[in-house]
Short mmCIF file of C-alpha atoms in Angstrom, two decimals:
data_model
loop_
_atom_site.label_atom_id
_atom_site.label_comp_id
_atom_site.label_asym_id
_atom_site.label_seq_id
_atom_site.Cartn_x
_atom_site.Cartn_y
_atom_site.Cartn_z
CA MET X 30 -64.90 -63.57 33.40
CA ASN X 31 -65.13 -65.95 36.33
CA PRO X 32 -65.31 -64.36 39.80
CA PRO X 33 -62.11 -64.55 41.84
CA ARG X 34 -61.83 -67.72 43.89
CA THR X 35 -61.94 -67.42 47.65
CA ASP X 36 -61.45 -70.00 50.34
CA ALA X 37 -63.14 -67.87 52.99
CA ARG X 38 -65.91 -69.67 54.83
CA ARG X 39 -68.32 -68.73 57.56
CA HIS X 40 -67.22 -70.38 60.79
CA HIS X 41 -70.09 -69.33 63.04
CA ASP X 42 -73.86 -69.16 63.20
CA PRO X 43 -74.80 -65.49 62.61
CA ASP X 44 -78.11 -65.99 64.43
CA VAL X 45 -76.40 -66.81 67.75
CA ARG X 46 -75.97 -63.90 70.14
CA GLY X 47 -75.02 -63.89 73.80
CA PHE X 48 -74.75 -61.43 76.66
CA ALA X 49 -71.02 -61.50 77.37
CA SER X 50 -69.93 -58.22 75.80
CA ASP X 51 -71.02 -55.59 73.32
CA ASN X 52 -67.63 -56.27 71.71
CA TYR X 53 -68.98 -59.65 70.61
CA ALA X 54 -71.31 -57.96 68.12
CA GLY X 55 -70.27 -57.52 64.51
CA ALA X 56 -70.10 -54.20 62.68
CA HIS X 57 -73.27 -52.31 61.82
CA PRO X 58 -74.21 -52.63 58.13
CA GLU X 59 -73.99 -48.84 57.68
CA VAL X 60 -70.43 -48.92 59.02
CA LEU X 61 -69.51 -51.73 56.63
CA ALA X 62 -71.00 -49.71 53.78
CA ALA X 63 -68.88 -46.72 54.79
CA LEU X 64 -65.74 -48.88 54.78
CA ALA X 65 -66.54 -50.03 51.26
CA LEU X 66 -67.09 -46.40 50.24
CA ALA X 67 -63.66 -45.44 51.55
CA ASN X 68 -61.94 -48.35 49.81
CA GLY X 69 -60.41 -48.12 46.37
CA GLY X 70 -57.82 -45.75 45.00
CA HIS X 71 -55.07 -44.11 47.01
CA GLN X 72 -55.37 -41.77 49.98
CA VAL X 73 -52.51 -40.21 51.90
CA ALA X 74 -51.43 -42.39 54.81
CA TYR X 75 -51.14 -41.67 58.53
CA GLY X 76 -54.15 -39.38 58.82
CA GLU X 77 -53.61 -36.92 55.98
CA ASP X 78 -56.59 -38.40 54.11
CA ALA X 79 -59.92 -36.83 53.22
CA TYR X 80 -61.89 -39.01 55.64
CA THR X 81 -59.83 -38.06 58.69
CA GLU X 82 -60.05 -34.42 57.64
CA ASN X 83 -63.83 -34.59 57.42
CA LEU X 84 -64.02 -36.43 60.74
CA GLN X 85 -62.67 -33.31 62.43
CA GLN X 86 -65.71 -31.32 61.31
CA VAL X 87 -68.05 -34.05 62.48
CA VAL X 88 -66.36 -34.23 65.88
CA ARG X 89 -66.53 -30.44 66.28
CA SER X 90 -70.25 -30.54 65.61
CA HIS X 91 -70.59 -32.71 68.73
CA PHE X 92 -67.82 -31.39 70.98
CA GLY X 93 -67.29 -27.74 70.06
CA PRO X 94 -65.09 -25.71 67.69
CA THR X 95 -61.77 -26.44 69.43
CA ALA X 96 -62.17 -30.22 69.50
CA GLU X 97 -59.64 -32.34 67.62
CA ALA X 98 -59.88 -36.10 67.07
CA PHE X 99 -56.89 -38.43 66.97
CA PRO X 100 -58.08 -41.85 65.73
CA VAL X 101 -56.43 -44.89 67.32
CA PHE X 102 -56.79 -48.66 67.10
CA ASN X 103 -58.48 -49.51 70.39
CA GLY X 104 -59.82 -48.29 73.72
CA THR X 105 -56.80 -49.18 75.84
CA GLY X 106 -54.61 -47.33 73.36
CA ALA X 107 -56.92 -44.31 73.51
CA ASN X 108 -56.77 -44.22 77.31
CA VAL X 109 -53.01 -44.67 77.52
CA VAL X 110 -52.29 -42.01 74.90
CA ALA X 111 -54.78 -39.57 76.43
CA LEU X 112 -53.47 -39.94 79.97
CA GLN X 113 -49.86 -39.61 78.84
CA ALA X 114 -50.77 -36.32 77.17
CA VAL X 115 -51.83 -34.73 80.46
CA THR X 116 -49.29 -36.17 82.91
CA ASP X 117 -45.62 -35.68 83.66
CA ARG X 118 -43.31 -38.62 84.31
CA TRP X 119 -43.98 -38.17 88.02
CA GLY X 120 -47.71 -37.74 87.51
CA ALA X 121 -50.63 -39.81 88.76
CA VAL X 122 -54.26 -40.33 87.77
CA ILE X 123 -57.12 -40.54 90.27
CA CYS X 124 -59.78 -43.04 89.24
CA ALA X 125 -62.44 -45.34 90.67
CA GLU X 126 -61.14 -48.67 91.92
CA SER X 127 -63.52 -50.38 89.46
CA ALA X 128 -62.36 -48.25 86.50
CA HIS X 129 -61.49 -50.02 83.27
CA ILE X 130 -58.03 -48.43 83.26
CA ASN X 131 -57.39 -50.09 86.63
CA VAL X 132 -58.95 -53.54 86.30
CA ASP X 133 -59.24 -54.39 82.59
CA GLU X 134 -56.27 -52.99 80.71
CA GLY X 135 -53.54 -55.37 81.83
CA GLY X 136 -51.67 -52.65 83.68
CA ALA X 137 -51.12 -50.75 80.41
CA PRO X 138 -51.52 -47.23 81.87
CA GLU X 139 -48.84 -48.01 84.44
CA ARG X 140 -46.53 -50.33 82.48
CA VAL X 141 -46.80 -48.74 79.03
CA GLY X 142 -47.78 -45.20 79.95
CA GLY X 143 -45.66 -45.00 83.10
CA ILE X 144 -48.60 -43.49 84.99
CA LYS X 145 -49.36 -44.20 88.63
CA LEU X 146 -53.07 -44.89 89.26
CA LEU X 147 -54.48 -43.65 92.56
CA THR X 148 -57.69 -45.60 93.06
CA VAL X 149 -60.74 -44.85 95.20
CA PRO X 150 -63.40 -47.42 96.21
CA THR X 151 -66.88 -46.37 95.10
CA PRO X 152 -70.28 -47.95 95.72
CA ASP X 153 -71.52 -47.42 92.17
CA GLY X 154 -68.44 -46.85 90.03
CA LYS X 155 -68.82 -43.06 90.18
CA LEU X 156 -66.39 -40.54 91.64
CA THR X 157 -67.47 -37.42 93.52
CA PRO X 158 -65.44 -34.41 94.65
CA GLU X 159 -65.42 -35.88 98.17
CA LEU X 160 -64.13 -39.25 96.93
CA ILE X 161 -61.51 -37.54 94.76
CA ASP X 162 -60.18 -35.77 97.86
CA ARG X 163 -59.17 -39.13 99.33
CA GLN X 164 -56.29 -39.12 96.83
CA ALA X 165 -56.02 -35.43 95.88
CA TYR X 166 -53.15 -34.36 98.10
CA GLY X 167 -49.37 -34.31 98.35
CA TRP X 168 -48.53 -32.25 95.28
CA ASP X 169 -45.30 -30.99 96.88
CA ASP X 170 -44.34 -34.34 98.39
CA GLU X 171 -41.52 -35.81 96.31
CA HIS X 172 -42.18 -39.20 97.90
CA ARG X 173 -45.65 -39.44 96.35
CA ALA X 174 -46.77 -39.56 92.74
CA MET X 175 -48.33 -36.19 91.93
CA PRO X 176 -52.11 -36.22 91.25
CA GLN X 177 -52.50 -34.47 87.89
CA VAL X 178 -55.61 -36.01 86.33
CA VAL X 179 -59.02 -37.27 87.37
CA SER X 180 -60.27 -40.00 85.03
CA ILE X 181 -63.92 -41.02 85.03
CA ALA X 182 -65.81 -43.43 82.79
CA GLN X 183 -69.09 -42.53 81.11
CA ALA X 184 -70.89 -44.93 81.37
CA THR X 185 -68.98 -46.47 84.27
CA GLU X 186 -67.67 -50.00 84.45
CA LEU X 187 -70.69 -50.83 86.64
CA GLY X 188 -73.16 -49.54 84.07
CA THR X 189 -74.02 -46.33 85.92
CA VAL X 190 -74.15 -42.89 84.32
CA TYR X 191 -72.96 -39.46 85.50
CA THR X 192 -75.34 -36.53 85.02
CA PRO X 193 -73.94 -33.38 83.39
CA ASP X 194 -74.09 -31.62 86.77
CA GLU X 195 -72.09 -34.40 88.42
CA ILE X 196 -69.36 -34.16 85.78
CA ARG X 197 -69.36 -30.37 85.97
CA ALA X 198 -68.83 -30.56 89.74
CA ILE X 199 -65.93 -32.99 89.24
CA CYS X 200 -64.33 -30.72 86.63
CA GLU X 201 -64.65 -27.62 88.77
CA HIS X 202 -63.17 -29.45 91.75
CA ALA X 203 -60.31 -30.98 89.75
CA HIS X 204 -59.46 -27.72 87.98
CA ALA X 205 -59.41 -25.88 91.30
CA HIS X 206 -56.60 -28.24 92.31
CA GLY X 207 -54.78 -27.80 89.00
CA MET X 208 -55.80 -31.22 87.69
CA LYS X 209 -57.19 -32.16 84.27
CA VAL X 210 -60.26 -34.31 83.69
CA HIS X 211 -60.29 -37.26 81.29
CA VAL X 212 -63.38 -39.26 80.34
CA ASP X 213 -63.13 -42.89 79.29
CA GLY X 214 -65.99 -42.84 76.80
CA SER X 215 -66.00 -46.37 75.43
CA ARG X 216 -69.78 -46.28 76.04
CA LEU X 217 -70.23 -42.52 75.77
CA ALA X 218 -73.11 -42.98 73.31
CA ASN X 219 -75.01 -45.18 75.77
CA ALA X 220 -74.72 -42.48 78.43
CA ALA X 221 -76.01 -39.80 76.08
CA ALA X 222 -78.91 -42.02 75.07
CA THR X 223 -79.85 -42.57 78.72
CA LEU X 224 -79.58 -38.89 79.62
CA ASN X 225 -81.26 -37.79 76.37
CA VAL X 226 -78.77 -34.95 75.97
CA PRO X 227 -76.14 -34.12 73.33
CA LEU X 228 -72.63 -35.46 73.81
CA ARG X 229 -71.37 -31.95 74.48
CA ALA X 230 -73.65 -31.57 77.53
CA PHE X 231 -71.43 -33.72 79.74
CA THR X 232 -68.08 -33.24 77.99
CA ASN X 233 -66.85 -29.87 76.73
CA ALA X 234 -69.81 -27.96 78.17
CA ALA X 235 -69.12 -29.52 81.58
CA GLY X 236 -65.40 -28.71 81.52
CA VAL X 237 -63.84 -32.02 80.42
CA ASP X 238 -60.34 -31.59 78.99
CA LEU X 239 -60.09 -34.70 76.81
CA LEU X 240 -61.84 -37.99 76.28
CA SER X 241 -61.50 -41.43 74.77
CA LEU X 242 -64.31 -41.78 72.23
CA GLY X 243 -65.58 -45.32 71.74
CA GLY X 244 -66.55 -46.75 68.39
CA THR X 245 -66.23 -50.53 68.64
CA LYS X 246 -68.94 -51.06 71.28
CA ASN X 247 -71.25 -48.77 69.31
CA GLY X 248 -71.14 -50.66 66.00
CA ALA X 249 -67.69 -50.06 64.52
CA LEU X 250 -65.50 -52.87 63.23
CA PHE X 251 -62.46 -51.45 65.01
CA GLY X 252 -61.15 -48.08 66.08
CA GLU X 253 -61.63 -45.37 68.70
CA ALA X 254 -60.33 -41.82 69.02
CA VAL X 255 -58.79 -39.49 71.55
CA VAL X 256 -60.73 -36.23 71.39
CA VAL X 257 -58.87 -33.22 72.73
CA LEU X 258 -61.28 -30.58 74.02
CA ASP X 259 -58.74 -28.20 75.58
CA PRO X 260 -55.91 -27.84 73.06
CA ASP X 261 -53.97 -25.51 75.35
CA GLY X 262 -53.76 -28.08 78.13
CA VAL X 263 -52.94 -31.23 76.13
CA ARG X 264 -49.45 -31.82 74.82
CA HIS X 265 -47.81 -33.68 71.97
CA MET X 266 -50.72 -35.92 71.01
CA LYS X 267 -49.33 -36.72 67.56
CA HIS X 268 -46.00 -37.86 68.96
CA LEU X 269 -47.54 -39.82 71.82
CA ARG X 270 -49.90 -41.63 69.48
CA LYS X 271 -47.01 -42.78 67.31
CA LEU X 272 -44.82 -43.64 70.30
CA SER X 273 -47.66 -45.75 71.72
CA MET X 274 -48.05 -47.72 68.47
CA GLN X 275 -51.55 -46.33 67.88
CA LEU X 276 -50.93 -44.51 64.59
CA ALA X 277 -52.76 -46.30 61.78
CA SER X 278 -51.12 -46.11 58.38
CA LYS X 279 -54.46 -46.56 56.58
CA MET X 280 -56.24 -44.26 58.99
CA ARG X 281 -59.08 -43.54 56.60
CA PHE X 282 -60.59 -46.90 57.57
CA VAL X 283 -60.77 -45.89 61.23
CA SER X 284 -61.98 -42.37 60.51
CA VAL X 285 -64.72 -43.34 58.08
CA GLN X 286 -66.27 -45.66 60.67
CA LEU X 287 -66.42 -42.90 63.28
CA GLU X 288 -67.79 -40.58 60.62
CA ALA X 289 -70.52 -43.11 59.76
CA LEU X 290 -71.51 -43.35 63.41
CA LEU X 291 -71.36 -39.65 64.27
CA ALA X 292 -72.25 -37.72 61.11
CA ARG X 293 -75.94 -38.47 61.52
CA ASP X 294 -77.71 -40.41 64.26
CA LEU X 295 -76.39 -43.95 63.91
CA TRP X 296 -74.42 -43.65 67.16
CA LEU X 297 -77.60 -42.68 69.00
CA ARG X 298 -79.83 -45.28 67.34
CA ASN X 299 -77.40 -48.04 68.21
CA ALA X 300 -76.97 -46.88 71.80
CA ARG X 301 -80.68 -46.40 72.41
CA HIS X 302 -81.45 -49.87 71.15
CA ALA X 303 -78.76 -51.50 73.31
CA ASN X 304 -80.03 -49.58 76.35
CA GLU X 305 -83.63 -50.56 75.64
CA MET X 306 -82.66 -54.22 75.44
CA ALA X 307 -80.87 -53.92 78.79
CA GLN X 308 -84.01 -52.43 80.31
CA ARG X 309 -86.08 -55.26 78.85
CA LEU X 310 -83.62 -57.77 80.28
CA ALA X 311 -83.68 -56.12 83.70
CA GLU X 312 -87.48 -56.13 83.77
CA GLY X 313 -87.54 -59.83 82.95
CA VAL X 314 -84.88 -60.67 85.52
CA ARG X 315 -86.64 -58.76 88.31
CA ALA X 316 -89.55 -61.18 87.95
CA VAL X 317 -87.31 -64.18 88.65
CA HIS X 318 -87.33 -65.10 92.33
CA GLY X 319 -83.86 -65.50 93.80
CA VAL X 320 -82.06 -63.22 91.34
CA GLU X 321 -80.87 -59.82 92.56
CA ILE X 322 -80.00 -56.86 90.32
CA LEU X 323 -76.98 -55.17 91.88
CA HIS X 324 -76.74 -51.73 90.26
CA PRO X 325 -79.09 -49.28 88.57
CA VAL X 326 -79.49 -50.25 84.91
CA GLN X 327 -78.64 -46.96 83.22
CA ALA X 328 -76.81 -48.03 80.07
CA ASN X 329 -76.55 -51.41 78.32
CA ALA X 330 -75.33 -53.54 81.24
CA VAL X 331 -77.19 -55.60 83.82
CA PHE X 332 -75.29 -56.78 86.90
CA ALA X 333 -76.94 -59.54 88.90
CA ARG X 334 -76.33 -61.99 91.72
CA LEU X 335 -77.62 -65.55 91.54
CA PRO X 336 -76.51 -69.02 92.63
CA HIS X 337 -73.15 -69.94 91.17
CA GLU X 338 -74.30 -73.31 89.85
CA VAL X 339 -77.23 -71.67 88.05
CA SER X 340 -74.84 -69.32 86.26
CA GLU X 341 -72.60 -72.22 85.26
CA ARG X 342 -75.53 -74.12 83.74
CA LEU X 343 -76.80 -70.99 82.02
CA GLN X 344 -73.35 -70.30 80.57
CA LYS X 345 -73.61 -73.58 78.64
CA ARG X 346 -76.57 -72.06 76.79
CA PHE X 347 -75.50 -68.39 76.55
CA ARG X 348 -72.13 -66.67 76.74
CA PHE X 349 -71.65 -64.24 79.64
CA TYR X 350 -69.04 -63.57 82.29
CA PHE X 351 -68.80 -63.70 86.05
CA TRP X 352 -68.05 -60.28 87.49
CA ASP X 353 -67.23 -61.57 90.97
CA GLU X 354 -67.23 -65.35 90.90
CA THR X 355 -66.84 -65.70 94.68
CA ALA X 356 -69.98 -63.65 95.34
CA GLY X 357 -71.88 -65.14 92.39
CA ASP X 358 -72.09 -61.77 90.60
CA VAL X 359 -72.46 -61.78 86.81
CA ARG X 360 -72.62 -59.16 84.06
CA TRP X 361 -75.01 -59.33 81.12
CA MET X 362 -74.35 -56.94 78.23
CA CYS X 363 -76.66 -55.92 75.40
CA ALA X 364 -75.51 -54.62 72.02
CA PHE X 365 -76.90 -52.74 69.04
CA ASP X 366 -77.90 -56.05 67.45
CA THR X 367 -79.51 -57.67 70.52
CA THR X 368 -83.11 -58.55 69.71
CA GLU X 369 -86.22 -58.74 71.88
CA ASP X 370 -86.32 -62.46 71.15
CA ASP X 371 -82.72 -62.81 72.38
CA VAL X 372 -83.68 -61.20 75.66
CA ASP X 373 -86.92 -63.12 76.12
CA THR X 374 -85.26 -66.45 75.33
CA PHE X 375 -82.51 -65.73 77.83
CA VAL X 376 -84.97 -64.76 80.58
CA ALA X 377 -86.96 -67.95 79.93
CA ALA X 378 -83.77 -70.00 80.22
CA LEU X 379 -82.89 -68.21 83.45
CA LYS X 380 -86.29 -69.07 84.88
CA GLU X 381 -85.82 -72.72 83.90
CA GLU X 382 -82.42 -72.95 85.55
CA MET X 383 -83.61 -71.20 88.70
CA ALA X 384 -86.58 -73.58 88.90
CA ARG X 385 -84.13 -76.51 88.91
CA GLN X 386 -82.39 -75.03 91.90
#
């Protein structure tokens, strides 16, 4: 029998990698193998499948016996669903001004979730109890949205990482005011790899109520999850997920990817490698005169400042984004598939362009 005909063609060079985003990377081969394993035959739709059921056990091994995972399509969906689950219609969320939910989700928390964001400027992307208090007031003032949640990102949008003690202090402070704590964990694995601690050390063990668990930036093809850590304080997740258009009919294909990452150590291997490449990149960049690294390199991101025209020339050779184009700030991201040669070639190109300056 002749093989089935396909018109699919490769439209890119698989050896080309840039530094624009860890979302640019493909799926890890072990994740693709897991997807193939889950394919074939029929499984019950909408999360009643064997893979989603097993994912619950895997998630509890990382986040404690009361944890429950609700797979969703993407990170914005995870954040919107999670924050809706711990706010009233008049509720507000305190977050860093640089937080992803504030600057990179198209207003979805406010427009789709109906949640007011109360932002706080931070020097490094991290909140503290003192910074939280700039917005933590006015609970009885009907003229002000009521602060009900503190949302932090781990790692932050500026590539910095909270220690378990820092998150514990935030949780204790927020809970004392009757507020919940949500963690945007799109790069949660990178933070754990940097801290060299289990995921539970800075989530359920620190007092976090719920989190958005990233998969795509860690080697998945698509899919994230909302992980509820305090089932008594989080309401109506199933209904909110459906209402927010984040309920996958063939959920087994989301769940099996998260299972492939979390069941063993793939999540940690991928994150450690991405972090190591960022450290290698930072070391190379520090040796280039005229380039300034802006923030501590604690995960898989390097933020730098260099002449605008140098960045524009370099962008013709490698993909990356300006972070603040007026100031000349750029962001370089490493992924699980970034190689040492990728980094070294980029640093050499940076040196060439700076020498032309």
